Tab-separated table of C-alpha atoms in Angstrom:
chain	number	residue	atom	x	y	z
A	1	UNK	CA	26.482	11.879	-6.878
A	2	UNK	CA	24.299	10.818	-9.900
A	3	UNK	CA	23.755	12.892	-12.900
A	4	UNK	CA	20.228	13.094	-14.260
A	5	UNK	CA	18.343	15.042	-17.284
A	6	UNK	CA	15.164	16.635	-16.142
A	7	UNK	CA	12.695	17.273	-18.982
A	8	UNK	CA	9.619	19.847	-18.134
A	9	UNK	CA	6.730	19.496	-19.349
A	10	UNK	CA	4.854	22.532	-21.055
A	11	UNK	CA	7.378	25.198	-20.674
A	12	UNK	CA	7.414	28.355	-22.586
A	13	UNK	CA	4.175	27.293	-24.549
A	14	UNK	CA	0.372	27.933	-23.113
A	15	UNK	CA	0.690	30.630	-20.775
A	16	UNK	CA	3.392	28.849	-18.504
A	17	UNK	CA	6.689	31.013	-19.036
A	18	UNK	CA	9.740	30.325	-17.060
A	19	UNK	CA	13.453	32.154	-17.821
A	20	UNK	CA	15.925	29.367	-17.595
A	21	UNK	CA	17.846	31.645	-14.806
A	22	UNK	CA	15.327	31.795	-12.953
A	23	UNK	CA	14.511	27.851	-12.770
A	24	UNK	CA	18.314	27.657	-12.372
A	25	UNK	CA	18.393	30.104	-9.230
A	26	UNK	CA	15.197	28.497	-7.605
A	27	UNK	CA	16.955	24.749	-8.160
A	28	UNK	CA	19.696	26.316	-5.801
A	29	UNK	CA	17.815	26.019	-2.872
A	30	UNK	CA	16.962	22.245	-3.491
A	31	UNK	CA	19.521	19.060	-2.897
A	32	UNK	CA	20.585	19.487	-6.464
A	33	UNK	CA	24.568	20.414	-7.923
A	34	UNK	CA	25.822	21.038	-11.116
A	35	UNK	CA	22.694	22.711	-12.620
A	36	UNK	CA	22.491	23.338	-16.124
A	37	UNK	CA	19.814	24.359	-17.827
A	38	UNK	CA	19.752	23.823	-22.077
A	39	UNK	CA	17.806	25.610	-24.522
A	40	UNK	CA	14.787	27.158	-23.694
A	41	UNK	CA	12.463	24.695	-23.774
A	42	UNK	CA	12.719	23.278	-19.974
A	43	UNK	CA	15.853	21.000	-20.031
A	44	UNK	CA	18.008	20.561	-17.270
A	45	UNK	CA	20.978	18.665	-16.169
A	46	UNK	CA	22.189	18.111	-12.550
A	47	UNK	CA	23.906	15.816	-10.045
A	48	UNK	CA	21.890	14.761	-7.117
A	49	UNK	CA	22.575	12.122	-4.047
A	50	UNK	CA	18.490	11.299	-4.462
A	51	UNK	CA	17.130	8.812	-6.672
A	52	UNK	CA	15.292	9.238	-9.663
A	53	UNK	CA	12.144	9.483	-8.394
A	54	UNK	CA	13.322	11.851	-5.564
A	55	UNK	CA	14.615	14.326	-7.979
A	56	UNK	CA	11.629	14.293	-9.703
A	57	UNK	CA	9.474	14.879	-6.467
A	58	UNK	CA	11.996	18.100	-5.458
A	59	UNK	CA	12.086	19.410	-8.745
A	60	UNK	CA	8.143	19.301	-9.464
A	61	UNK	CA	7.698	20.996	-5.458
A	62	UNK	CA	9.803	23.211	-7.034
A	63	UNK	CA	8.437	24.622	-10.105
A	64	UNK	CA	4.898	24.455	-8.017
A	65	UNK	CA	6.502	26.872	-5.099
A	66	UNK	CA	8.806	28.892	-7.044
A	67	UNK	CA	6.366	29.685	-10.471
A	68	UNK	CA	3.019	28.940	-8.967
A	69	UNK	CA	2.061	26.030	-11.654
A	70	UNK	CA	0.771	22.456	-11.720
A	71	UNK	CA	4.423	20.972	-12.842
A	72	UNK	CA	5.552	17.892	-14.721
A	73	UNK	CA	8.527	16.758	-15.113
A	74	UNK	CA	10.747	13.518	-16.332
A	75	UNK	CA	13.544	12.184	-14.608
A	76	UNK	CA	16.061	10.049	-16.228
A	77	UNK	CA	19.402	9.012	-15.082
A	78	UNK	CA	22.088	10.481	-17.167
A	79	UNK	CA	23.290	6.404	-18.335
A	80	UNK	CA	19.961	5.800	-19.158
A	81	UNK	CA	19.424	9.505	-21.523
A	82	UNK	CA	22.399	7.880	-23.155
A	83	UNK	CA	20.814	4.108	-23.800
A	84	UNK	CA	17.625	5.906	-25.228
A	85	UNK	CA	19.527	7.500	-27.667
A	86	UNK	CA	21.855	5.188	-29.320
A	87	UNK	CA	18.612	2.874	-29.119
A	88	UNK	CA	16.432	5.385	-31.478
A	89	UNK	CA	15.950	3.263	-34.384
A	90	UNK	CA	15.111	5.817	-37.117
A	91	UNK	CA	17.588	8.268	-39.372
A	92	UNK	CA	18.243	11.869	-37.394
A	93	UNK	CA	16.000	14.520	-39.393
A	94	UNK	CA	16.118	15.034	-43.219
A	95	UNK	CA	13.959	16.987	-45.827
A	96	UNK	CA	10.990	14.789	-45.063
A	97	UNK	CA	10.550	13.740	-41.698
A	98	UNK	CA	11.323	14.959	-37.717
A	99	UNK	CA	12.972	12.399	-35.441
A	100	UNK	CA	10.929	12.417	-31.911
A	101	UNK	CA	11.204	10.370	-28.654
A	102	UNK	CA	7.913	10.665	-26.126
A	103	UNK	CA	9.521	10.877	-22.682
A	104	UNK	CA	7.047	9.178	-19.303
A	105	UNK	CA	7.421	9.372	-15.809
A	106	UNK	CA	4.538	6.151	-15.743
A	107	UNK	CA	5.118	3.124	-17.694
A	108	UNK	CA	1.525	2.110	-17.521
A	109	UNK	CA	0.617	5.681	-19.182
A	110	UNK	CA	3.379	5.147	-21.889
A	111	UNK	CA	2.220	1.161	-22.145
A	112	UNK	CA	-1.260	2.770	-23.000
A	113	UNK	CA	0.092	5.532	-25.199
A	114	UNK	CA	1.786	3.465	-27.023
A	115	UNK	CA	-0.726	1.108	-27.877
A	116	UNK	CA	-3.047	3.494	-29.298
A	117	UNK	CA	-0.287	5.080	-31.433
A	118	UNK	CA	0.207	1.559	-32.949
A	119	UNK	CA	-3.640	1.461	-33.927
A	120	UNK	CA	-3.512	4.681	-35.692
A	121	UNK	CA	-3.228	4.550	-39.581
A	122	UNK	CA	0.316	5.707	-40.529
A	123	UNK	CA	2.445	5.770	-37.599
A	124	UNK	CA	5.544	3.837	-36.923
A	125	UNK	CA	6.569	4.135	-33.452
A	126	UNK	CA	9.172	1.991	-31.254
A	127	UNK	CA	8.732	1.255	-27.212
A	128	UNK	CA	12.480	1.967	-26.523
A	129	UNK	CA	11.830	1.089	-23.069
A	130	UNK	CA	9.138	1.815	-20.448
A	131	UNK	CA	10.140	5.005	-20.217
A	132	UNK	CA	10.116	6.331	-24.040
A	133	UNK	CA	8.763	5.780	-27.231
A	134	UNK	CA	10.584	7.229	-30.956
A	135	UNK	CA	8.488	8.034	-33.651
A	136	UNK	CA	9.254	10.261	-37.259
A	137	UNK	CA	6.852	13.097	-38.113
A	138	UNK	CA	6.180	14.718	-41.502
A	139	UNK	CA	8.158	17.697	-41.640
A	140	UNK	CA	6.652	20.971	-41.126
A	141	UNK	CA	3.591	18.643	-40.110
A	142	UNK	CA	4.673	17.857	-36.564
A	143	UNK	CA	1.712	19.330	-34.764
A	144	UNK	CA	-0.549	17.685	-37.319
A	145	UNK	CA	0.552	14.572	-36.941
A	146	UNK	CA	-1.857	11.785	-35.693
A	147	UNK	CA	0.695	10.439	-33.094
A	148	UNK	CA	0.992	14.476	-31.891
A	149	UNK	CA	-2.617	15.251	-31.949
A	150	UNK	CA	-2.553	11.412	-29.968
A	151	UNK	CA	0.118	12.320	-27.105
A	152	UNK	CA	-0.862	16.083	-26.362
A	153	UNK	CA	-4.664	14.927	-25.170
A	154	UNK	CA	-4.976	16.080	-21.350
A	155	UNK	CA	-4.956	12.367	-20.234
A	156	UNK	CA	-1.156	12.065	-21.090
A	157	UNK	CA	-0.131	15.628	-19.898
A	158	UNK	CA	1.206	15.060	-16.342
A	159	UNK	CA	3.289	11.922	-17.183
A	160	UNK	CA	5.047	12.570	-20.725
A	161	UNK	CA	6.993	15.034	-22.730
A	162	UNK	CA	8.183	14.975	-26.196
A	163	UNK	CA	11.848	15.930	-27.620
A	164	UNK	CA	13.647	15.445	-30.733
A	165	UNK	CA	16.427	13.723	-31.004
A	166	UNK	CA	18.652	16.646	-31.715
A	167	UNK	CA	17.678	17.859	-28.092
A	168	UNK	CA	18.110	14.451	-26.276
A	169	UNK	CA	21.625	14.418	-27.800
A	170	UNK	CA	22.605	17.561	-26.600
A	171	UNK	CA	21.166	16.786	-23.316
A	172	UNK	CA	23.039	13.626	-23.366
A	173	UNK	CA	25.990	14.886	-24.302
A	174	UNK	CA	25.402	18.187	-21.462
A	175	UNK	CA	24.901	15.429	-18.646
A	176	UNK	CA	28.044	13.413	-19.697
A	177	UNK	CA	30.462	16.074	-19.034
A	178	UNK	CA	28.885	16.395	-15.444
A	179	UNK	CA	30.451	12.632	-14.991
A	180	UNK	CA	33.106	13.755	-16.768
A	181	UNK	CA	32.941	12.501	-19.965
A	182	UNK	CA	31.135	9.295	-18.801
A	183	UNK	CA	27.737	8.276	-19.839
């Protein structure tokens, strides 16, 4: 069995409300073990025989059947949650400034993303990988933020997700103990 983290896209915000019970007892029906869901805000942990890619193709049938929405989500392998996150380059949050990491489920979209974040005035990002990108925000000026007000256009919305870094730790640290310990 693998362990993977499972980030949803648009959860809870816009109109698209899901209890975290209720993803859990729809995931039971799927070729998915160990299901954990954290915080509110559409993370999940869980062991699977599939690959990445087949998780992510179950688990978006899913949340399409089960809560009658267009569903996004982005799979990761619980090693590679853990590689992103000792990776992220910047200080965890203090008085001025948010610590983010872009999540995508297409390379080419995150190549693309990426690139335009890097022309904008003011924004330091970091390509941590194909799959992710870390970048600081003001805070209490997240939203506002030009790489924000960048990554939430429609064109991006089916193939990334943002977190902070508190989140992705917890969610590392949630899909460790399903290897017990390992990650």
């Amino acid at each position: 069995m693998n362990s993977y983290a499972v980030f949803l896209r648009g959860v809870n915000v816009g109109g698209i409300t899901i209890k975290m019970a209720e993803l859990k007892d729809a995931l039971k029906q799927r070729p998915f073990g160990s299901v954990k869901t954290l915080l509110a805000s559409g993370n999940v942990v869980l062991t699977s025989d599939l690959p990445a890619a087949g998780v992510k193709a179950e688990f978006e049938e899913c949340l399409r059947e089960a809560f009658g929405y267009d569903a996004w989500v982005v799979v990761l392998p619980a090693e590679r949650l853990a590689e992103l996150v000792a990776a992220y380059p910047y200080p965890p949050d203090d008085a001025g400034t948010h610590s983010y990491v872009t999540l995508s489920s297409d390379a080419g979209v995150l190549a693309e993303l990426y690139d335009a974040g890097t022309a904008l005035d003011g924004v330091e990002l970091t390509l941590l990988g194909p799959e992710a990108v870390a970048w600081l925000a003001p805070a209490g000026g997240t939203l506002d933020s030009p790489f924000s007000k960048l990554s939430s256009k429609p064109k991006y919305k089916s193939s990334t997700t943002t977190r902070n870094l508190r989140t992705l730790i917890k969610v590392r640290d949630a899909a460790a103990q399903l290897q017990g310990g390992r990650v």
